[in-house]
Coordinates of C-alpha atoms and ligand atoms in Angstrom, one line a residue:
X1 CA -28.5 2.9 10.7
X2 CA -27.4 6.3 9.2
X3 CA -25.4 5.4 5.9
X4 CA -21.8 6.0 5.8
X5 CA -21.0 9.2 4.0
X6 CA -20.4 8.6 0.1
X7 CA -17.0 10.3 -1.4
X8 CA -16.7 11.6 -4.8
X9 CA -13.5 12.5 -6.5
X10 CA -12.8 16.0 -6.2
X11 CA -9.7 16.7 -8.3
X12 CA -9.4 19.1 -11.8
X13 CA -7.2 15.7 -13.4
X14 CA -9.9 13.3 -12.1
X15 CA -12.2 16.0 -14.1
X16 CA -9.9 16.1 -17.2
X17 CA -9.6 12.0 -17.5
X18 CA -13.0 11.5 -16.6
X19 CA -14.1 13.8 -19.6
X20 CA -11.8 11.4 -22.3
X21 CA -13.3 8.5 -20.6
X22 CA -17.2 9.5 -21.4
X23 CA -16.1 10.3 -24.6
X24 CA -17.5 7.7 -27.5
X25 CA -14.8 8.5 -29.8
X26 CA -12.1 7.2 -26.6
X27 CA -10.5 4.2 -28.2
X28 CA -10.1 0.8 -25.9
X29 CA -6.6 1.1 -25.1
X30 CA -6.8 4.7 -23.7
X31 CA -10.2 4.0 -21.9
X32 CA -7.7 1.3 -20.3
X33 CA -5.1 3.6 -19.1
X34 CA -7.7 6.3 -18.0
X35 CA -9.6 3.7 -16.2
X36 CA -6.1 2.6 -14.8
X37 CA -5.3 6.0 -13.9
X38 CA -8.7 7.2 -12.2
X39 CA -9.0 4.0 -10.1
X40 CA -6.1 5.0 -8.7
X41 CA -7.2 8.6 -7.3
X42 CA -9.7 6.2 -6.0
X43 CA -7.4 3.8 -4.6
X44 CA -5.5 6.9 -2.7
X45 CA -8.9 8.2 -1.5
X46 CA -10.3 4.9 -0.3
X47 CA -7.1 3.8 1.6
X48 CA -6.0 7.6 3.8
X49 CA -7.3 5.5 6.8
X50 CA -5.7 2.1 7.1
X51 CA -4.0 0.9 10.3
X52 CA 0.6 1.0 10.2
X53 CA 2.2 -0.4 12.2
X54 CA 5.6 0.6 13.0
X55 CA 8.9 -1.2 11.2
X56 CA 12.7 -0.6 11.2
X57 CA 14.1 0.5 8.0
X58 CA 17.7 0.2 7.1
X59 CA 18.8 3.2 4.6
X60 CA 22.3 2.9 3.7
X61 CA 23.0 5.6 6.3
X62 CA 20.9 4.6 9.1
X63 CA 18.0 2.8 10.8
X64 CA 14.9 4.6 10.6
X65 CA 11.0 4.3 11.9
X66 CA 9.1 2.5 8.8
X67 CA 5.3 1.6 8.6
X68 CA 3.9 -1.2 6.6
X69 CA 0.2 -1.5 6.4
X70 CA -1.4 -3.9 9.6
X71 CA -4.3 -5.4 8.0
X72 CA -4.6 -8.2 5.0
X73 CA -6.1 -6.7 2.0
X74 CA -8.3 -8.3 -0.8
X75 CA -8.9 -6.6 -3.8
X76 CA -12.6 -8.0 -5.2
X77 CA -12.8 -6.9 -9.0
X78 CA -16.1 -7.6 -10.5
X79 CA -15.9 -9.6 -13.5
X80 CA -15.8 -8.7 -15.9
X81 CA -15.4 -4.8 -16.2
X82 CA -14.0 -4.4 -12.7
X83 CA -10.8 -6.2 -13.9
X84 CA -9.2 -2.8 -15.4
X85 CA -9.3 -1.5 -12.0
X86 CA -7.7 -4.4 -10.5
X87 CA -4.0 -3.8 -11.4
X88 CA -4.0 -0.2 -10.8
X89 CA -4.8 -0.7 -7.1
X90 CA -2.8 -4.1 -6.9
X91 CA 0.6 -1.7 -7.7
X92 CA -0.7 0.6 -4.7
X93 CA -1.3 -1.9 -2.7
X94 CA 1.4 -4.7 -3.9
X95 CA 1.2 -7.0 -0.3
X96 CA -2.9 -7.7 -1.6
X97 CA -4.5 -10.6 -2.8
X98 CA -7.0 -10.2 -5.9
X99 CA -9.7 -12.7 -5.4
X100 CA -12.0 -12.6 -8.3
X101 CA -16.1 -12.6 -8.4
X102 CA -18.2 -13.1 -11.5
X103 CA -22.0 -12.2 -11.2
X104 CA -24.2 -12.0 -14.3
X105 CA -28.0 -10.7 -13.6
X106 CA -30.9 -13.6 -14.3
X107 CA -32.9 -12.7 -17.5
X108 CA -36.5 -13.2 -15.4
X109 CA -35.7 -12.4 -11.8
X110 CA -33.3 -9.8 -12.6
X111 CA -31.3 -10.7 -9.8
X112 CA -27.5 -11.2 -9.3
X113 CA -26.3 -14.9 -10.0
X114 CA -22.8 -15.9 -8.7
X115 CA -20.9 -18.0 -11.4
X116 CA -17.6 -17.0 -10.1
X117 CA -16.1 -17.3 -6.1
X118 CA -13.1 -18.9 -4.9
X119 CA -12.0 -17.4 -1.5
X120 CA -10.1 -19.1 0.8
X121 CA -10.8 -20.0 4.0
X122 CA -9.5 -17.4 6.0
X123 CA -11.0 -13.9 5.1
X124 CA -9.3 -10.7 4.2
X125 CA -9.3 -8.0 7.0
X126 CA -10.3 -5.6 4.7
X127 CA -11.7 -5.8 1.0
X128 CA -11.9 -3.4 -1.8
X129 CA -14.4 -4.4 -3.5
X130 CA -14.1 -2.2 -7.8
X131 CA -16.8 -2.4 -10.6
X132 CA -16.3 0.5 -12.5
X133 CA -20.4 1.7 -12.5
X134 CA -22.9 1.6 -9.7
X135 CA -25.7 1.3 -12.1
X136 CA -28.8 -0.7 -9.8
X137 CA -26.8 -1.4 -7.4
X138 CA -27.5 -5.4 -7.6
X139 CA -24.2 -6.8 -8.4
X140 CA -22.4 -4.4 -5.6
X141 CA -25.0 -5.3 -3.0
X142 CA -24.6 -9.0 -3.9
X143 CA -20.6 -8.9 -4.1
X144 CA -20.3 -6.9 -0.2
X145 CA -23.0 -9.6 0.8
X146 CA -20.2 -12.4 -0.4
X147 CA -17.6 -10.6 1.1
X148 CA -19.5 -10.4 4.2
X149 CA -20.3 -13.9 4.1
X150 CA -16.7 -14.8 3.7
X151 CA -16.3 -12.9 7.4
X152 CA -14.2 -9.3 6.1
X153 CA -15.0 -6.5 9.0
X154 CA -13.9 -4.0 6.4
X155 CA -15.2 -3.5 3.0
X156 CA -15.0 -0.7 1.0
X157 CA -16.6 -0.2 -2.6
X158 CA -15.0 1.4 -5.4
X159 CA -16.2 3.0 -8.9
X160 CA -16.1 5.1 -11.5
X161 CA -19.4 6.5 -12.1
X162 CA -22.8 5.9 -10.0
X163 CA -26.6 6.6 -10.7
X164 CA -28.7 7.8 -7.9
X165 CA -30.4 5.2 -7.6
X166 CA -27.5 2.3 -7.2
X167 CA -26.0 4.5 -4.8
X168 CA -29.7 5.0 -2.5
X169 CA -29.7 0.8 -2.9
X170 CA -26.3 0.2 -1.6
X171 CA -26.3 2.6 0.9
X172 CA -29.8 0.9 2.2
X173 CA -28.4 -2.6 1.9
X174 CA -25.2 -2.3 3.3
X175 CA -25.7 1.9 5.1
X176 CA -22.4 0.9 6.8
X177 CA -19.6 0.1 3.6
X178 CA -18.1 3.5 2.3
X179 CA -18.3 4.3 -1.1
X180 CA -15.7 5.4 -2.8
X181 CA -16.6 7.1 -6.9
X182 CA -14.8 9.6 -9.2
X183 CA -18.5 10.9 -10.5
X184 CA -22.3 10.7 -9.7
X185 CA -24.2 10.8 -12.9
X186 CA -27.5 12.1 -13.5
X187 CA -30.0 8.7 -13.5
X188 CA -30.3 5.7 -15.1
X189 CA -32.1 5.4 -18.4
X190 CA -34.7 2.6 -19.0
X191 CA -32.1 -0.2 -20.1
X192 CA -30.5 0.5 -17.2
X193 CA -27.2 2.5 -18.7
X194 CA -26.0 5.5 -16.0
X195 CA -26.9 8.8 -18.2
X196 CA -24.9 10.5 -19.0
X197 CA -22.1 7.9 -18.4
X198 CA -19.7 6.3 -20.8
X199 CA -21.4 3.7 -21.9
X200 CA -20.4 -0.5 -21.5
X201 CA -17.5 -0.4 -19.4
X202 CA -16.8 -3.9 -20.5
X203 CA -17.2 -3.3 -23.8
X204 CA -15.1 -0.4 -23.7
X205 CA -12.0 -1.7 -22.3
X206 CA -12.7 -4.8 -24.2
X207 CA -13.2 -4.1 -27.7
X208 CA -16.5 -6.2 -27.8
X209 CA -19.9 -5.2 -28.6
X210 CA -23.0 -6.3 -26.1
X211 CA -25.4 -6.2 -29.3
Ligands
URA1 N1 -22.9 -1.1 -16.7 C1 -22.2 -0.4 -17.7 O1 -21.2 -0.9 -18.2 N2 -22.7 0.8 -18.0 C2 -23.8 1.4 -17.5 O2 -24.1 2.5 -17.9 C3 -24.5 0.6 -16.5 C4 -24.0 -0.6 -16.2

């Protein structure tokens, strides 16, 4: 299967608040609101399509046509540096559920390990799934596996920056999920940090240190 088209961000602001956001010298609680405010570009990008359906809206004048949105929604932040792009997206899209995921990657197999997953029984129609950088690819290929698991038709992922080489992975594991990020970086360096990036996204909305 052909891989679904990727979308980057094309937008001067995007630009502009992408710029702050690489910057080392950006302290935690603007990387915050610039994180805030890029994810939701992304939000507005990764939602043009959705199913309305028709409603009747009083104004105080008259009844109108209306349109509320016709599928469920989950938004699926990535613990724990996909959480800052949780509540931008969850005021777009205020009728969502968040359901949270926490992966961390095994020391010797390098591979994804779920420590985190409580989803109900019945599964969202569609799922945004946000981690702010596409770096291998592991955790996002491991979350959409979840959330296809879990039975969602729709599933969308959602970052800030990418490396080549997550995007190539996802795209092979999952060729059918759209991507959704505001940048695609050069590569990944050999600790496995998107170059040039911005760094720990954790550790930069967080105020902690991975050292
Ligand atoms: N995760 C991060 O926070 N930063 C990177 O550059 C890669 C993975």
């Amino acid at each position: 299967m052909r891989p679904m088209a990727y979308h980057i961000l094309d937008h001067p602001l995007v630009r502009c608040l992408l710029s702050r956001l690489r910057n080392r010298d950006t302290q935690p609680s603007e990387f915050r609101l610039l994180v805030a405010q890029i994810t939701t570009f992304l939000g507005i990008e990764a939602t043009k399509d959705l199913a309305l359906q028709a409603i009747t809206v009083h104004t105080p004048i008259s009844a109108t046509q209306g349109h509320q949105l016709k599928n469920s929604i989950a938004i699926v932040p990535v613990l724990r540096a996909g959480l800052g792009m949780a509540e931008p997206l969850f005021d777009l899209l205020p009728q969502a559920a968040v359901r949270h995921v926490g992966l961390f990657r095994d020391e010797s197999s390098l591979l994804p390990v779920t420590y985190y997953q409580k989803l109900p029984r019945t599964p969202a129609e569609l799922a945004l799934v946000v981690d702010p950088m596409l770096a291998t690819g592991g955790t996002a290929i491991a979350t959409i596996t979840m959330m296809k698991e879990w039975g969602v038709a729709d599933i969308r992922f959602l970052g800030i920056l990418g490396a080549p080489e997550g995007l190539a992975a996802l795209q092979q594991a999952h060729p059918e999920v759209p991507i959704f990020l505001a940048a695609l970086d050069e590569k990944l360096n050999e600790l496995g940090y998107i170059v040039p990036g911005l760094g720990d996204a954790g550790d930069r909305q967080y105020h902690t240190t991975s050292a």
